[in-house]
Amino acid sequence: MPETKDINFSNGLSCPIPKSDYDKVLLAHGGGGTLSHQLIQKLFFSQFDNDVLNVHHDSAMFDINGSRIAFTTDSYVVQPIFFPGGNIGDLAINGTVNDLSVSGANPLYISAGFIIEEGFEIEELWKIVLSMKEAANKAGVKIVTGDTKVVDHGKGDKIFINTSGIGLIEPGINISPKNCREGDAIILSGRIAEHGIAIMSAREGLEFETTVKSDSASLNNLISGVLSKTKNVHVMRDPTRGGIASALNEIAESSGKGIHIFEEKISLTEEVKGACEILGLDPLYIANEGKVLIFVPNTEAEGVLNIMKKHPLGKESSIIGTVTEDDPGLVIMKTLIGSSRIVDMISGEQLPRIC
Amino acid sequence: MPETKDINFSNGLSCPIPKSDYDKVLLAHGGGGTLSHQLIQKLFFSQFDNDVLNVHHDSAMFDINGSRIAFTTDSYVVQPIFFPGGNIGDLAINGTVNDLSVSGANPLYISAGFIIEEGFEIEELWKIVLSMKEAANKAGVKIVTGDTKVVDHGKGDKIFINTSGIGLIEPGINISPKNCREGDAIILSGRIAEHGIAIMSAREGLEFETTVKSDSASLNNLISGVLSKTKNVHVMRDPTRGGIASALNEIAESSGKGIHIFEEKISLTEEVKGACEILGLDPLYIANEGKVLIFVPNTEAEGVLNIMKKHPLGKESSIIGTVTEDDPGLVIMKTLIGSSRIVDMISGEQLPRIC
């Protein structure tokens, strides 16, 4: 039993809550690492407990009159709001489309909730809205409902956007981190760490120049190609906040399986590699916004890989690893020099406000 | 044709946009009045144009495999986050439950997206989460998916919460502001202006004391009682931001009908009335968070009223007006002293950050 303390409500009631190591919310609580997970587990999952609540899924899934529905939400607070390769608007569409897609759903409808800081330029808002429109059109989803709130100058940061999304899961598809099986091949759809590096390069005060662009893109078309080839996909995940390291750790943890990856199979450009070295960052932990990890039985791997390589967003797909009964709950990387290292979950975040 | 100007994108493309009267977003753009409507119409509706986009509805509605689904989103930026009668957490649940309910849907699933300012007290977060849980339990909805972002200290305001929601609309129900018909009775479920006054009384720097509490409550149970009595409900609306005046104006505008209301039928407590006088506010424009306006054919009105009066949230329901072919698009109030006045849409907002 965790130690508890009482909190008091203004109506005179009090309620015991587990003692926390922290009194205040830290930036790292939003970073997608261990601290984020602890907050979500202890607070949200413990209280909002129900049979549908999505534990370690990218979307909640439930039946309505026999149709299998996926439902997801994400708030975007990326800073800066315009960056090489995109802006907060298309990122908000792509991110939610991808969360639905990696649940095996066909994304259909999107909501858009804007929290705008007083004094924000109307022209910037136009640019963002036009980008959202374009991204939605490209992904074939409809933005069907929205909300606009304005907060006082100094009480926000230009613009925050929440997008929620609804998708339909076809019968026979059952994708979940828990479905990870020994012998599964792990396919990654391309080069890593480009979104995070593009954001960093656009940040004020950082003195480094690069031509790296965010990989922000909607993956639903790539993924539906895979699912039309085989419904036998065990796990899918878009490695966003926390990079492929965090995504793989979550899958290892919730399945209790071991994950072995091979450094030589994970591709990144020389430029991204150089930027990571300058900034002292590990590319495995850096956010991607247009990549997917796909776990399929080894027998299906070549077929899926071939399909993916034919798609513009999957040209550089490769099998980066495999699932094993050894090392349960751990992610182990075979390095280029032949050694093995544990790829941990990071506790905080390397890069705040990356999405 | 509106005059246009070109905006330039970083990729070299440019795009014409309509010239705006404002260069920057004002607080009033989020107030639910004329400025909000202009922004939403000109910018969001013009760009996100599609057959489902909810124009003047509280929810989007669409079919999935023959089931009629309602989908809505709202971001909550209320200040202060704790106020007499509730806090931002239960408000976020109740508000989204109500948006689904007034579309005629049975609310089922809710998402919760948190944007938390660095340094926010973990205990406060617990209080909010426990209130959300209680509100969700009371309304019989499940919180099934969520997201947590943390922004730097000074770049937010303690906590903002987005809730999106999904509900199911039973066959035979067709509720829309456009369905407003001549002769419809307009029923209001109780006293007005309590949420807005409760928020104002809790704001720092305002030197007035009152015991007025927010009416924040989930209306789905009250409304499902009405719909089990008759499916012949033409319009429903929860008069939140902008109060009953704005809600009725939106209905008059989108139906092209006239709305006549009777001042003597609109009830508010002496305390709310006094607070409005001190603050120089018109209670017709002040937000409610637990009230509903219901338009039914006159022949159904007494039956619906009786059902509503039996419900704790509808005890003080009354018929406050009627729909007419006269005065198309206008809301006219017969005052206590026997005169008539036009109840306009306000351009800005009386009270910023009320929800």
mmCIF file with all atom_site columns, C-alpha atoms in Angstrom, chain A residues 5 7-9 15 17-18 22-27 29-30 39-40 42-44 46-48 50-54 60 62 64-65 67 69 71-75 77 109-112 114-116 118-123 125-127 129-130 132-133 142-152 154-157 160 162 164 166 168 241 353 355, chain B residues 5 7-9 15 17-18 22-27 29-30 39-40 42-44 46-48 50-54 60 62 64-65 67 69 71-75 77 109-112 114-116 118-123 125-127 129-130 132-133 142-152 154-157 160 162 164 166 168 241 353 355:
data_model
loop_
_atom_site.group_PDB
_atom_site.id
_atom_site.type_symbol
_atom_site.label_atom_id
_atom_site.label_alt_id
_atom_site.label_comp_id
_atom_site.label_asym_id
_atom_site.label_entity_id
_atom_site.label_seq_id
_atom_site.pdbx_PDB_ins_code
_atom_site.Cartn_x
_atom_site.Cartn_y
_atom_site.Cartn_z
_atom_site.occupancy
_atom_site.B_iso_or_equiv
_atom_site.pdbx_formal_charge
_atom_site.auth_seq_id
_atom_site.auth_comp_id
_atom_site.auth_asym_id
_atom_site.auth_atom_id
_atom_site.pdbx_PDB_model_num
ATOM 1   C CA . LYS A 1 5   ? -2.038  12.003 2.765   1.00 0.00 ? 5   LYS A CA 1
ATOM 2   C CA . ILE A 1 7   ? -6.447  16.546 0.732   1.00 0.00 ? 7   ILE A CA 1
ATOM 3   C CA . ASN A 1 8   ? -9.235  18.852 1.831   1.00 0.00 ? 8   ASN A CA 1
ATOM 4   C CA . PHE A 1 9   ? -12.035 20.138 -0.335  1.00 0.00 ? 9   PHE A CA 1
ATOM 5   C CA . CYS A 1 15  ? -9.942  12.419 0.631   1.00 0.00 ? 15  CYS A CA 1
ATOM 6   C CA . ILE A 1 17  ? -4.365  10.414 -1.991  1.00 0.00 ? 17  ILE A CA 1
ATOM 7   C CA . PRO A 1 18  ? -1.074  8.563  -2.436  1.00 0.00 ? 18  PRO A CA 1
ATOM 8   C CA . TYR A 1 22  ? 6.746   15.860 -6.036  1.00 0.00 ? 22  TYR A CA 1
ATOM 9   C CA . ASP A 1 23  ? 4.507   18.646 -4.771  1.00 0.00 ? 23  ASP A CA 1
ATOM 10  C CA . LYS A 1 24  ? 4.369   20.412 -8.061  1.00 0.00 ? 24  LYS A CA 1
ATOM 11  C CA . VAL A 1 25  ? 4.042   19.452 -11.702 1.00 0.00 ? 25  VAL A CA 1
ATOM 12  C CA . LEU A 1 26  ? 7.395   19.521 -13.517 1.00 0.00 ? 26  LEU A CA 1
ATOM 13  C CA . LEU A 1 27  ? 8.022   19.945 -17.217 1.00 0.00 ? 27  LEU A CA 1
ATOM 14  C CA . HIS A 1 29  ? 5.748   15.175 -16.131 1.00 0.00 ? 29  HIS A CA 1
ATOM 15  C CA . GLY A 1 30  ? 4.705   15.991 -19.688 1.00 0.00 ? 30  GLY A CA 1
ATOM 16  C CA . LEU A 1 39  ? 1.593   10.652 -13.089 1.00 0.00 ? 39  LEU A CA 1
ATOM 17  C CA . ILE A 1 40  ? -0.768  9.035  -15.561 1.00 0.00 ? 40  ILE A CA 1
ATOM 18  C CA . LYS A 1 42  ? -1.125  6.981  -10.213 1.00 0.00 ? 42  LYS A CA 1
ATOM 19  C CA . LEU A 1 43  ? -3.545  9.768  -10.892 1.00 0.00 ? 43  LEU A CA 1
ATOM 20  C CA . PHE A 1 44  ? -5.549  9.355  -14.055 1.00 0.00 ? 44  PHE A CA 1
ATOM 21  C CA . SER A 1 46  ? -6.310  4.974  -10.773 1.00 0.00 ? 46  SER A CA 1
ATOM 22  C CA . GLN A 1 47  ? -9.292  7.349  -10.747 1.00 0.00 ? 47  GLN A CA 1
ATOM 23  C CA . PHE A 1 48  ? -10.785 7.051  -14.215 1.00 0.00 ? 48  PHE A CA 1
ATOM 24  C CA . ASN A 1 50  ? -13.068 1.517  -16.339 1.00 0.00 ? 50  ASN A CA 1
ATOM 25  C CA . ASP A 1 51  ? -13.044 -1.344 -18.790 1.00 0.00 ? 51  ASP A CA 1
ATOM 26  C CA . VAL A 1 52  ? -12.412 0.835  -21.838 1.00 0.00 ? 52  VAL A CA 1
ATOM 27  C CA . LEU A 1 53  ? -9.760  3.236  -20.532 1.00 0.00 ? 53  LEU A CA 1
ATOM 28  C CA . ASN A 1 54  ? -6.802  2.836  -22.792 1.00 0.00 ? 54  ASN A CA 1
ATOM 29  C CA . ALA A 1 60  ? -9.512  3.881  -26.623 1.00 0.00 ? 60  ALA A CA 1
ATOM 30  C CA . PHE A 1 62  ? -15.173 0.261  -27.813 1.00 0.00 ? 62  PHE A CA 1
ATOM 31  C CA . ILE A 1 64  ? -21.188 0.992  -30.624 1.00 0.00 ? 64  ILE A CA 1
ATOM 32  C CA . ASN A 1 65  ? -24.017 -1.141 -31.991 1.00 0.00 ? 65  ASN A CA 1
ATOM 33  C CA . SER A 1 67  ? -19.099 -1.305 -34.811 1.00 0.00 ? 67  SER A CA 1
ATOM 34  C CA . ILE A 1 69  ? -14.683 2.443  -32.736 1.00 0.00 ? 69  ILE A CA 1
ATOM 35  C CA . PHE A 1 71  ? -11.252 7.334  -30.036 1.00 0.00 ? 71  PHE A CA 1
ATOM 36  C CA . THR A 1 72  ? -8.174  9.387  -29.188 1.00 0.00 ? 72  THR A CA 1
ATOM 37  C CA . THR A 1 73  ? -7.175  12.854 -28.003 1.00 0.00 ? 73  THR A CA 1
ATOM 38  C CA . ASP A 1 74  ? -3.995  14.923 -28.014 1.00 0.00 ? 74  ASP A CA 1
ATOM 39  C CA . SER A 1 75  ? -3.198  18.496 -27.114 1.00 0.00 ? 75  SER A CA 1
ATOM 40  C CA . VAL A 1 77  ? 1.749   22.763 -27.330 1.00 0.00 ? 77  VAL A CA 1
ATOM 41  C CA . TYR A 1 109 ? -13.609 12.476 -37.999 1.00 0.00 ? 109 TYR A CA 1
ATOM 42  C CA . ILE A 1 110 ? -11.509 15.030 -36.137 1.00 0.00 ? 110 ILE A CA 1
ATOM 43  C CA . SER A 1 111 ? -12.375 17.760 -33.639 1.00 0.00 ? 111 SER A CA 1
ATOM 44  C CA . ALA A 1 112 ? -10.291 20.889 -33.199 1.00 0.00 ? 112 ALA A CA 1
ATOM 45  C CA . PHE A 1 114 ? -8.144  26.100 -30.007 1.00 0.00 ? 114 PHE A CA 1
ATOM 46  C CA . ILE A 1 115 ? -6.791  27.926 -26.959 1.00 0.00 ? 115 ILE A CA 1
ATOM 47  C CA . ILE A 1 116 ? -5.456  31.201 -28.293 1.00 0.00 ? 116 ILE A CA 1
ATOM 48  C CA . GLU A 1 118 ? -4.914  37.337 -26.656 1.00 0.00 ? 118 GLU A CA 1
ATOM 49  C CA . GLY A 1 119 ? -2.868  39.322 -29.158 1.00 0.00 ? 119 GLY A CA 1
ATOM 50  C CA . PHE A 1 120 ? -2.044  36.365 -31.412 1.00 0.00 ? 120 PHE A CA 1
ATOM 51  C CA . GLU A 1 121 ? -1.770  37.436 -35.045 1.00 0.00 ? 121 GLU A CA 1
ATOM 52  C CA . ILE A 1 122 ? -4.853  36.642 -37.118 1.00 0.00 ? 122 ILE A CA 1
ATOM 53  C CA . GLU A 1 123 ? -2.556  35.937 -40.098 1.00 0.00 ? 123 GLU A CA 1
ATOM 54  C CA . LEU A 1 125 ? -4.022  31.727 -37.251 1.00 0.00 ? 125 LEU A CA 1
ATOM 55  C CA . TRP A 1 126 ? -4.926  31.657 -40.934 1.00 0.00 ? 126 TRP A CA 1
ATOM 56  C CA . LYS A 1 127 ? -1.681  29.902 -41.792 1.00 0.00 ? 127 LYS A CA 1
ATOM 57  C CA . VAL A 1 129 ? -5.927  26.734 -40.230 1.00 0.00 ? 129 VAL A CA 1
ATOM 58  C CA . LEU A 1 130 ? -4.932  26.423 -43.890 1.00 0.00 ? 130 LEU A CA 1
ATOM 59  C CA . MET A 1 132 ? -4.843  21.895 -40.924 1.00 0.00 ? 132 MET A CA 1
ATOM 60  C CA . LYS A 1 133 ? -7.195  21.896 -43.888 1.00 0.00 ? 133 LYS A CA 1
ATOM 61  C CA . LYS A 1 142 ? -13.066 15.548 -41.892 1.00 0.00 ? 142 LYS A CA 1
ATOM 62  C CA . ILE A 1 143 ? -12.763 18.242 -39.237 1.00 0.00 ? 143 ILE A CA 1
ATOM 63  C CA . VAL A 1 144 ? -16.342 18.210 -37.988 1.00 0.00 ? 144 VAL A CA 1
ATOM 64  C CA . THR A 1 145 ? -16.530 20.106 -34.725 1.00 0.00 ? 145 THR A CA 1
ATOM 65  C CA . GLY A 1 146 ? -14.482 22.664 -32.854 1.00 0.00 ? 146 GLY A CA 1
ATOM 66  C CA . ASP A 1 147 ? -14.145 25.154 -30.083 1.00 0.00 ? 147 ASP A CA 1
ATOM 67  C CA . THR A 1 148 ? -12.286 28.428 -29.638 1.00 0.00 ? 148 THR A CA 1
ATOM 68  C CA . LYS A 1 149 ? -11.175 29.906 -26.351 1.00 0.00 ? 149 LYS A CA 1
ATOM 69  C CA . VAL A 1 150 ? -9.073  33.021 -25.850 1.00 0.00 ? 150 VAL A CA 1
ATOM 70  C CA . VAL A 1 151 ? -6.940  33.525 -22.735 1.00 0.00 ? 151 VAL A CA 1
ATOM 71  C CA . ASP A 1 152 ? -5.394  36.776 -21.499 1.00 0.00 ? 152 ASP A CA 1
ATOM 72  C CA . GLY A 1 154 ? 0.662   36.177 -20.774 1.00 0.00 ? 154 GLY A CA 1
ATOM 73  C CA . LYS A 1 155 ? -1.599  33.293 -19.731 1.00 0.00 ? 155 LYS A CA 1
ATOM 74  C CA . GLY A 1 156 ? -0.932  31.110 -22.745 1.00 0.00 ? 156 GLY A CA 1
ATOM 75  C CA . ASP A 1 157 ? 1.726   30.777 -25.448 1.00 0.00 ? 157 ASP A CA 1
ATOM 76  C CA . PHE A 1 160 ? -2.487  25.420 -28.194 1.00 0.00 ? 160 PHE A CA 1
ATOM 77  C CA . ASN A 1 162 ? -6.393  19.902 -29.090 1.00 0.00 ? 162 ASN A CA 1
ATOM 78  C CA . SER A 1 164 ? -9.569  14.389 -30.877 1.00 0.00 ? 164 SER A CA 1
ATOM 79  C CA . ILE A 1 166 ? -12.758 8.915  -34.230 1.00 0.00 ? 166 ILE A CA 1
ATOM 80  C CA . LEU A 1 168 ? -13.512 2.670  -37.424 1.00 0.00 ? 168 LEU A CA 1
ATOM 81  C CA . ARG A 1 241 ? 7.413   11.868 -27.605 1.00 0.00 ? 241 ARG A CA 1
ATOM 82  C CA . ARG A 1 353 ? 7.211   20.829 -25.871 1.00 0.00 ? 353 ARG A CA 1
ATOM 83  C CA . CYS A 1 355 ? 4.451   18.290 -29.900 1.00 0.00 ? 355 CYS A CA 1
ATOM 84  C CA . LYS B 1 5   ? -4.918  40.156 -48.740 1.00 0.00 ? 5   LYS B CA 1
ATOM 85  C CA . ILE B 1 7   ? -0.373  35.766 -46.644 1.00 0.00 ? 7   ILE B CA 1
ATOM 86  C CA . ASN B 1 8   ? 3.013   34.253 -47.342 1.00 0.00 ? 8   ASN B CA 1
ATOM 87  C CA . PHE B 1 9   ? 4.190   30.865 -46.236 1.00 0.00 ? 9   PHE B CA 1
ATOM 88  C CA . CYS B 1 15  ? -2.607  32.442 -50.277 1.00 0.00 ? 15  CYS B CA 1
ATOM 89  C CA . ILE B 1 17  ? -7.370  35.467 -47.151 1.00 0.00 ? 17  ILE B CA 1
ATOM 90  C CA . PRO B 1 18  ? -10.300 37.809 -46.454 1.00 0.00 ? 18  PRO B CA 1
ATOM 91  C CA . TYR B 1 22  ? -8.583  42.969 -36.579 1.00 0.00 ? 22  TYR B CA 1
ATOM 92  C CA . ASP B 1 23  ? -4.914  42.076 -36.903 1.00 0.00 ? 23  ASP B CA 1
ATOM 93  C CA . LYS B 1 24  ? -4.784  40.276 -33.603 1.00 0.00 ? 24  LYS B CA 1
ATOM 94  C CA . VAL B 1 25  ? -6.992  37.930 -31.645 1.00 0.00 ? 25  VAL B CA 1
ATOM 95  C CA . LEU B 1 26  ? -8.903  39.730 -28.887 1.00 0.00 ? 26  LEU B CA 1
ATOM 96  C CA . LEU B 1 27  ? -10.325 38.239 -25.712 1.00 0.00 ? 27  LEU B CA 1
ATOM 97  C CA . HIS B 1 29  ? -13.010 36.539 -30.064 1.00 0.00 ? 29  HIS B CA 1
ATOM 98  C CA . GLY B 1 30  ? -13.454 33.800 -27.481 1.00 0.00 ? 30  GLY B CA 1
ATOM 99  C CA . LEU B 1 39  ? -13.985 34.365 -36.479 1.00 0.00 ? 39  LEU B CA 1
ATOM 100 C CA . ILE B 1 40  ? -15.500 30.906 -36.576 1.00 0.00 ? 40  ILE B CA 1
ATOM 101 C CA . LYS B 1 42  ? -14.851 33.369 -41.698 1.00 0.00 ? 42  LYS B CA 1
ATOM 102 C CA . LEU B 1 43  ? -11.933 31.235 -40.716 1.00 0.00 ? 43  LEU B CA 1
ATOM 103 C CA . PHE B 1 44  ? -12.870 27.788 -39.485 1.00 0.00 ? 44  PHE B CA 1
ATOM 104 C CA . SER B 1 46  ? -14.855 28.568 -44.576 1.00 0.00 ? 46  SER B CA 1
ATOM 105 C CA . GLN B 1 47  ? -11.799 26.306 -44.535 1.00 0.00 ? 47  GLN B CA 1
ATOM 106 C CA . PHE B 1 48  ? -12.967 23.137 -42.819 1.00 0.00 ? 48  PHE B CA 1
ATOM 107 C CA . ASN B 1 50  ? -17.639 19.597 -45.278 1.00 0.00 ? 50  ASN B CA 1
ATOM 108 C CA . ASP B 1 51  ? -21.062 18.014 -45.065 1.00 0.00 ? 51  ASP B CA 1
ATOM 109 C CA . VAL B 1 52  ? -20.767 17.066 -41.396 1.00 0.00 ? 52  VAL B CA 1
ATOM 110 C CA . LEU B 1 53  ? -19.170 20.190 -39.921 1.00 0.00 ? 53  LEU B CA 1
ATOM 111 C CA . ASN B 1 54  ? -21.511 21.362 -37.235 1.00 0.00 ? 54  ASN B CA 1
ATOM 112 C CA . ALA B 1 60  ? -21.268 17.120 -35.043 1.00 0.00 ? 60  ALA B CA 1
ATOM 113 C CA . PHE B 1 62  ? -22.724 11.442 -38.543 1.00 0.00 ? 62  PHE B CA 1
ATOM 114 C CA . ILE B 1 64  ? -21.110 4.961  -38.620 1.00 0.00 ? 64  ILE B CA 1
ATOM 115 C CA . ASN B 1 65  ? -22.438 1.663  -39.983 1.00 0.00 ? 65  ASN B CA 1
ATOM 116 C CA . SER B 1 67  ? -25.538 4.222  -35.975 1.00 0.00 ? 67  SER B CA 1
ATOM 117 C CA . ILE B 1 69  ? -23.147 9.341  -33.576 1.00 0.00 ? 69  ILE B CA 1
ATOM 118 C CA . PHE B 1 71  ? -19.191 14.110 -31.415 1.00 0.00 ? 71  PHE B CA 1
ATOM 119 C CA . THR B 1 72  ? -18.242 17.311 -29.632 1.00 0.00 ? 72  THR B CA 1
ATOM 120 C CA . THR B 1 73  ? -15.224 19.097 -28.158 1.00 0.00 ? 73  THR B CA 1
ATOM 121 C CA . ASP B 1 74  ? -14.672 21.916 -25.676 1.00 0.00 ? 74  ASP B CA 1
ATOM 122 C CA . SER B 1 75  ? -11.603 23.375 -24.032 1.00 0.00 ? 75  SER B CA 1
ATOM 123 C CA . VAL B 1 77  ? -9.947  27.752 -19.479 1.00 0.00 ? 77  VAL B CA 1
ATOM 124 C CA . TYR B 1 109 ? -17.395 8.227  -23.820 1.00 0.00 ? 109 TYR B CA 1
ATOM 125 C CA . ILE B 1 110 ? -15.256 11.227 -22.866 1.00 0.00 ? 110 ILE B CA 1
ATOM 126 C CA . SER B 1 111 ? -11.628 12.103 -23.564 1.00 0.00 ? 111 SER B CA 1
ATOM 127 C CA . ALA B 1 112 ? -9.594  14.360 -21.296 1.00 0.00 ? 112 ALA B CA 1
ATOM 128 C CA . PHE B 1 114 ? -4.693  18.338 -19.862 1.00 0.00 ? 114 PHE B CA 1
ATOM 129 C CA . ILE B 1 115 ? -2.389  21.291 -20.490 1.00 0.00 ? 115 ILE B CA 1
ATOM 130 C CA . ILE B 1 116 ? -0.704  21.957 -17.165 1.00 0.00 ? 116 ILE B CA 1
ATOM 131 C CA . GLU B 1 118 ? 4.901   23.847 -14.762 1.00 0.00 ? 118 GLU B CA 1
ATOM 132 C CA . GLY B 1 119 ? 4.743   24.347 -10.998 1.00 0.00 ? 119 GLY B CA 1
ATOM 133 C CA . PHE B 1 120 ? 1.047   23.544 -10.653 1.00 0.00 ? 120 PHE B CA 1
ATOM 134 C CA . GLU B 1 121 ? 0.326   21.872 -7.313  1.00 0.00 ? 121 GLU B CA 1
ATOM 135 C CA . ILE B 1 122 ? -0.109  18.104 -7.539  1.00 0.00 ? 122 ILE B CA 1
ATOM 136 C CA . GLU B 1 123 ? -2.776  18.327 -4.829  1.00 0.00 ? 123 GLU B CA 1
ATOM 137 C CA . LEU B 1 125 ? -4.548  18.302 -9.805  1.00 0.00 ? 125 LEU B CA 1
ATOM 138 C CA . TRP B 1 126 ? -5.834  15.517 -7.552  1.00 0.00 ? 126 TRP B CA 1
ATOM 139 C CA . LYS B 1 127 ? -8.834  17.600 -6.537  1.00 0.00 ? 127 LYS B CA 1
ATOM 140 C CA . VAL B 1 129 ? -9.262  14.639 -11.179 1.00 0.00 ? 129 VAL B CA 1
ATOM 141 C CA . LEU B 1 130 ? -11.430 13.421 -8.284  1.00 0.00 ? 130 LEU B CA 1
ATOM 142 C CA . MET B 1 132 ? -13.971 14.729 -12.877 1.00 0.00 ? 132 MET B CA 1
ATOM 143 C CA . LYS B 1 133 ? -14.358 11.165 -11.729 1.00 0.00 ? 133 LYS B CA 1
ATOM 144 C CA . LYS B 1 142 ? -16.677 6.822  -19.087 1.00 0.00 ? 142 LYS B CA 1
ATOM 145 C CA . ILE B 1 143 ? -13.417 8.754  -19.402 1.00 0.00 ? 143 ILE B CA 1
ATOM 146 C CA . VAL B 1 144 ? -11.626 6.460  -21.831 1.00 0.00 ? 144 VAL B CA 1
ATOM 147 C CA . THR B 1 145 ? -8.618  8.264  -23.244 1.00 0.00 ? 145 THR B CA 1
ATOM 148 C CA . GLY B 1 146 ? -6.449  11.194 -22.321 1.00 0.00 ? 146 GLY B CA 1
ATOM 149 C CA . ASP B 1 147 ? -3.330  13.236 -22.833 1.00 0.00 ? 147 ASP B CA 1
ATOM 150 C CA . THR B 1 148 ? -1.093  15.306 -20.564 1.00 0.00 ? 148 THR B CA 1
ATOM 151 C CA . LYS B 1 149 ? 1.117   18.173 -21.674 1.00 0.00 ? 149 LYS B CA 1
ATOM 152 C CA . VAL B 1 150 ? 3.149   20.444 -19.451 1.00 0.00 ? 150 VAL B CA 1
ATOM 153 C CA . VAL B 1 151 ? 4.115   23.973 -20.539 1.00 0.00 ? 151 VAL B CA 1
ATOM 154 C CA . ASP B 1 152 ? 6.754   26.224 -19.003 1.00 0.00 ? 152 ASP B CA 1
ATOM 155 C CA . GLY B 1 154 ? 4.357   31.597 -17.316 1.00 0.00 ? 154 GLY B CA 1
ATOM 156 C CA . LYS B 1 155 ? 3.219   30.034 -20.599 1.00 0.00 ? 155 LYS B CA 1
ATOM 157 C CA . GLY B 1 156 ? -0.120  28.750 -19.329 1.00 0.00 ? 156 GLY B CA 1
ATOM 158 C CA . ASP B 1 157 ? -2.468  29.461 -16.449 1.00 0.00 ? 157 ASP B CA 1
ATOM 159 C CA . PHE B 1 160 ? -6.555  23.973 -19.158 1.00 0.00 ? 160 PHE B CA 1
ATOM 160 C CA . ASN B 1 162 ? -10.111 19.748 -23.176 1.00 0.00 ? 162 ASN B CA 1
ATOM 161 C CA . SER B 1 164 ? -14.296 15.664 -26.246 1.00 0.00 ? 164 SER B CA 1
ATOM 162 C CA . ILE B 1 166 ? -19.084 10.704 -28.141 1.00 0.00 ? 166 ILE B CA 1
ATOM 163 C CA . LEU B 1 168 ? -25.354 7.771  -29.567 1.00 0.00 ? 168 LEU B CA 1
ATOM 164 C CA . ARG B 1 241 ? -21.173 31.344 -22.864 1.00 0.00 ? 241 ARG B CA 1
ATOM 165 C CA . ARG B 1 353 ? -12.912 32.931 -19.280 1.00 0.00 ? 353 ARG B CA 1
ATOM 166 C CA . CYS B 1 355 ? -15.753 28.220 -18.939 1.00 0.00 ? 355 CYS B CA 1
#
